Amino acid sequence: EAGVAQSPRYKIIEKRQSVAFWCNPISGHATLYWYQQILGQGPKLLIQFQNNGVVDDSQLPKDRFSAERLKGVDSTLKIQPAKLEDSAVYLCASSPAGGYEKLFFGSGTQLSVL
Amino acid sequence: DAKTTQPPSMDCAEGRAANLPCNHSTISGNEYVYWYRQIHSQGPQYIIHGLKNNETNEMASLIITEDRKSSTLILPHATLRDTAVYYCIVRSPSGNTPLVFGKGTRLSVIA
């Protein structure tokens, strides 16, 4: 089966610019996650969707980050305006539902903010 | 915050067993132990999970101590492609509990 698709693979922007990342989860997966992974650290959850509703966005910097999941399928994560400390890999993951089921991750988008 | 403690790095000779330890002394009765790994430039990949019994699949074996305060992931015959960061995660099966990652163990398999 097809995996979690993310684009773009790489993005370089200057600080104060805006950027958007796209994620297409595995077909039929109800739960979608966005993680941020700074170099040398483990991934950190930014936001979790169940279908098209937000389950947890407690660690999302809402003054600059936003995310949506229209129709409970694809999702976009936006940063506006970007800061230097936003340089990281942004990972999207999906699972059939919550609970104990395993997560499937995409390869991520590597963002460099100059 | 992550509820697990892992060594930052380990080496293993190719073809030998790799034993990766994890401490989770504050684990609750209904929490599972999950292992994921992350190969360079890829997203994390699920390996195995367990509650209290030992588990084995095509990738690895998971040994959980009787008191459930620690576990060991075993790769029986490590290859160079097993070089990765390995994450041990404790997770509740209830509701929509996400995975909370620590820094993991960087395993280097050496030829």
Short mmCIF file of C-alpha atoms in Angstrom, two decimals:
data_model
loop_
_atom_site.label_atom_id
_atom_site.label_comp_id
_atom_site.label_asym_id
_atom_site.label_seq_id
_atom_site.Cartn_x
_atom_site.Cartn_y
_atom_site.Cartn_z
CA GLU A 1 0.00 0.00 0.00
CA ALA A 2 1.11 3.58 -0.55
CA GLY A 3 2.73 5.28 2.41
CA VAL A 4 2.32 8.74 3.87
CA ALA A 5 3.21 11.32 1.23
CA GLN A 6 4.71 14.68 2.08
CA SER A 7 5.82 17.62 -0.01
CA PRO A 8 8.00 19.45 -0.56
CA ARG A 9 10.99 17.38 0.49
CA TYR A 10 13.15 20.44 1.15
CA LYS A 11 12.37 24.13 1.60
CA ILE A 12 14.66 27.09 2.16
CA ILE A 13 13.16 30.45 3.12
CA GLU A 14 14.24 33.66 4.79
CA LYS A 15 13.00 34.63 8.22
CA ARG A 16 9.65 36.39 8.31
CA GLN A 17 8.52 34.62 5.12
CA SER A 18 5.67 32.14 5.12
CA VAL A 19 5.78 28.46 4.19
CA ALA A 20 3.31 25.59 3.83
CA PHE A 21 3.74 21.84 3.99
CA TRP A 22 1.38 19.24 2.59
CA CYS A 23 0.59 15.73 3.80
CA ASN A 24 -1.47 12.94 2.26
CA PRO A 25 -2.02 10.13 4.80
CA ILE A 26 -2.55 6.46 4.10
CA SER A 27 -6.01 5.91 2.66
CA GLY A 28 -8.60 5.26 5.34
CA HIS A 29 -6.47 6.45 8.25
CA ALA A 30 -8.58 8.56 10.57
CA THR A 31 -5.82 10.04 12.72
CA LEU A 32 -3.17 12.41 11.40
CA TYR A 33 -0.23 13.91 13.29
CA TRP A 34 2.28 16.66 12.60
CA TYR A 35 5.62 16.44 14.40
CA GLN A 36 8.56 18.83 14.47
CA GLN A 37 12.06 17.36 14.73
CA ILE A 38 14.95 19.67 15.50
CA LEU A 39 18.41 18.35 14.69
CA GLY A 40 19.65 15.95 17.35
CA GLN A 41 16.30 15.61 19.09
CA GLY A 42 13.35 13.24 18.90
CA PRO A 43 10.17 14.32 17.10
CA LYS A 44 7.84 16.62 19.04
CA LEU A 45 4.08 16.54 18.47
CA LEU A 46 2.63 19.78 17.13
CA ILE A 47 -0.96 18.80 16.38
CA GLN A 48 -3.17 15.71 16.15
CA PHE A 49 -6.34 15.38 14.08
CA GLN A 50 -9.06 12.76 14.34
CA ASN A 51 -10.81 12.87 10.97
CA ASN A 52 -11.09 16.64 10.43
CA GLY A 53 -11.27 17.63 14.10
CA VAL A 54 -8.36 18.71 16.30
CA VAL A 55 -7.65 16.33 19.19
CA ASP A 56 -4.51 17.98 20.59
CA ASP A 57 -2.79 21.21 19.57
CA SER A 58 -1.37 22.13 22.97
CA GLN A 59 2.21 22.34 21.65
CA LEU A 60 1.42 24.22 18.45
CA PRO A 61 2.75 27.84 18.54
CA LYS A 62 -0.54 29.28 17.47
CA ASP A 63 0.76 32.80 16.97
CA ARG A 64 2.63 31.61 13.87
CA PHE A 65 1.68 28.00 13.13
CA SER A 66 -1.64 26.82 11.74
CA ALA A 67 -2.86 23.50 10.42
CA GLU A 68 -5.98 22.20 8.80
CA ARG A 69 -7.30 18.91 7.58
CA LEU A 70 -10.07 19.45 5.11
CA LYS A 71 -12.56 16.63 4.52
CA GLY A 72 -10.61 14.47 6.95
CA VAL A 73 -7.97 13.46 4.40
CA ASP A 74 -5.08 15.73 3.32
CA SER A 75 -3.56 18.20 5.70
CA THR A 76 -1.49 21.37 5.44
CA LEU A 77 0.76 22.93 8.06
CA LYS A 78 1.62 26.61 7.66
CA ILE A 79 4.17 28.85 9.34
CA GLN A 80 3.72 32.62 9.08
CA PRO A 81 6.04 34.37 9.75
CA ALA A 82 8.95 31.93 10.05
CA LYS A 83 11.71 32.35 12.61
CA LEU A 84 15.25 30.98 12.60
CA GLU A 85 14.33 28.48 15.32
CA ASP A 86 11.69 26.92 13.06
CA SER A 87 14.46 25.22 11.09
CA ALA A 88 13.64 21.54 11.49
CA VAL A 89 12.18 18.49 9.79
CA TYR A 90 8.38 18.46 9.79
CA LEU A 91 7.01 14.94 9.88
CA CYS A 92 3.50 13.83 9.11
CA ALA A 93 2.15 10.54 10.42
CA SER A 94 -1.15 8.70 10.24
CA SER A 95 -2.82 5.76 11.95
CA PRO A 96 -6.11 3.93 11.42
CA ALA A 97 -7.44 5.36 14.67
CA GLY A 98 -6.14 6.39 18.05
CA GLY A 99 -5.36 4.04 20.88
CA TYR A 100 -2.60 1.49 20.59
CA GLU A 101 -2.34 1.31 16.82
CA LYS A 102 1.00 1.98 15.23
CA LEU A 103 1.83 5.19 13.42
CA PHE A 104 3.09 5.39 9.85
CA PHE A 105 5.41 8.30 9.12
CA GLY A 106 6.25 10.15 5.95
CA SER A 107 9.84 11.10 5.08
CA GLY A 108 9.30 14.66 6.22
CA THR A 109 9.96 18.16 4.91
CA GLN A 110 13.31 19.66 5.85
CA LEU A 111 12.90 23.39 6.44
CA SER A 112 15.83 25.78 6.61
CA VAL A 113 15.11 29.35 7.72
CA LEU A 114 17.93 31.78 6.89
CA ASP B 1 8.10 14.62 28.53
CA ALA B 2 9.36 11.19 27.58
CA LYS B 3 8.88 8.59 30.32
CA THR B 4 11.83 6.46 29.24
CA THR B 5 15.62 6.53 29.64
CA GLN B 6 17.94 5.15 26.98
CA PRO B 7 21.73 5.27 26.46
CA PRO B 8 22.61 7.93 23.88
CA SER B 9 24.66 5.63 21.70
CA MET B 10 25.77 2.03 21.17
CA ASP B 11 27.95 0.11 18.74
CA CYS B 12 27.39 -3.40 17.46
CA ALA B 13 29.41 -5.62 15.15
CA GLU B 14 27.70 -6.71 11.97
CA GLY B 15 26.13 -10.15 12.32
CA ARG B 16 26.01 -10.00 16.11
CA ALA B 17 22.94 -9.43 18.24
CA ALA B 18 22.19 -5.83 19.17
CA ASN B 19 20.62 -5.44 22.62
CA LEU B 20 19.14 -2.00 23.24
CA PRO B 21 18.06 -1.28 26.83
CA CYS B 22 15.30 1.03 28.01
CA ASN B 23 14.25 2.06 31.52
CA HIS B 24 10.61 2.99 32.17
CA SER B 25 10.35 2.78 35.94
CA THR B 26 7.18 4.92 36.16
CA ILE B 27 5.18 2.89 33.65
CA SER B 28 1.50 2.45 34.48
CA GLY B 29 -0.38 -0.83 34.40
CA ASN B 30 -2.15 -0.22 31.10
CA GLU B 31 0.73 1.42 29.25
CA TYR B 32 2.44 -0.36 26.38
CA VAL B 33 6.12 -0.26 25.46
CA TYR B 34 6.72 0.70 21.83
CA TRP B 35 9.91 0.72 19.79
CA TYR B 36 10.43 2.79 16.68
CA ARG B 37 13.58 3.44 14.71
CA GLN B 38 14.63 6.30 12.46
CA ILE B 39 17.12 5.75 9.68
CA HIS B 40 18.92 8.85 8.44
CA SER B 41 16.70 11.18 6.34
CA GLN B 42 13.61 9.04 6.89
CA GLY B 43 10.63 9.20 9.21
CA PRO B 44 10.39 6.90 12.23
CA GLN B 45 9.42 3.30 11.51
CA TYR B 46 7.45 1.04 13.85
CA ILE B 47 9.34 -2.03 15.07
CA ILE B 48 7.40 -3.76 17.83
CA HIS B 49 5.31 -3.20 20.95
CA GLY B 50 4.27 -5.15 24.04
CA LEU B 51 2.45 -4.94 27.35
CA LYS B 52 4.04 -7.51 29.64
CA ASN B 53 4.77 -10.64 27.64
CA ASN B 54 7.83 -10.98 25.45
CA GLU B 55 7.11 -10.33 21.80
CA THR B 56 8.81 -11.34 18.56
CA ASN B 57 8.23 -10.39 14.95
CA GLU B 58 10.21 -10.48 11.73
CA MET B 59 12.24 -7.43 12.74
CA ALA B 60 13.08 -7.90 16.41
CA SER B 61 12.30 -9.32 19.82
CA LEU B 62 11.11 -7.36 22.82
CA ILE B 63 11.92 -8.56 26.32
CA ILE B 64 10.02 -6.86 29.16
CA THR B 65 11.06 -7.49 32.76
CA GLU B 66 8.51 -8.99 35.11
CA ASP B 67 8.11 -5.73 37.04
CA ARG B 68 7.78 -3.91 33.67
CA LYS B 69 10.25 -1.23 34.73
CA SER B 70 12.64 -1.95 31.90
CA SER B 71 12.82 -3.65 28.53
CA THR B 72 15.33 -4.70 25.89
CA LEU B 73 14.97 -4.61 22.15
CA ILE B 74 16.96 -7.35 20.45
CA LEU B 75 18.01 -7.31 16.81
CA PRO B 76 19.25 -10.91 16.48
CA HIS B 77 21.67 -10.45 13.56
CA ALA B 78 22.44 -6.77 13.06
CA THR B 79 23.27 -5.54 9.57
CA LEU B 80 24.65 -2.23 8.37
CA ARG B 81 21.09 -1.23 7.39
CA ASP B 82 20.10 -1.41 11.07
CA THR B 83 22.20 1.68 11.80
CA ALA B 84 19.61 4.15 13.09
CA VAL B 85 18.26 5.97 16.13
CA TYR B 86 16.04 3.66 18.19
CA TYR B 87 13.27 5.13 20.30
CA CYS B 88 11.64 3.40 23.26
CA ILE B 89 8.22 4.92 24.03
CA VAL B 90 5.65 4.24 26.72
CA ARG B 91 2.11 4.86 25.56
CA SER B 92 -1.39 4.45 26.93
CA PRO B 93 -3.82 2.64 24.62
CA SER B 94 -6.76 4.73 25.77
CA GLY B 95 -8.19 7.65 23.87
CA ASN B 96 -5.97 9.32 21.30
CA THR B 97 -2.67 9.26 23.14
CA PRO B 98 0.13 10.36 20.81
CA LEU B 99 3.69 9.04 20.74
CA VAL B 100 6.05 11.10 22.91
CA PHE B 101 9.62 10.68 21.71
CA GLY B 102 12.80 11.07 23.76
CA LYS B 103 16.26 11.35 22.24
CA GLY B 104 16.62 7.61 21.64
CA THR B 105 19.73 5.48 21.21
CA ARG B 106 21.92 5.94 18.18
CA LEU B 107 22.96 2.41 17.13
CA SER B 108 25.97 2.11 14.86
CA VAL B 109 26.47 -1.29 13.23
CA ILE B 110 30.12 -1.73 12.31
CA ALA B 111 31.45 -4.02 9.57
#
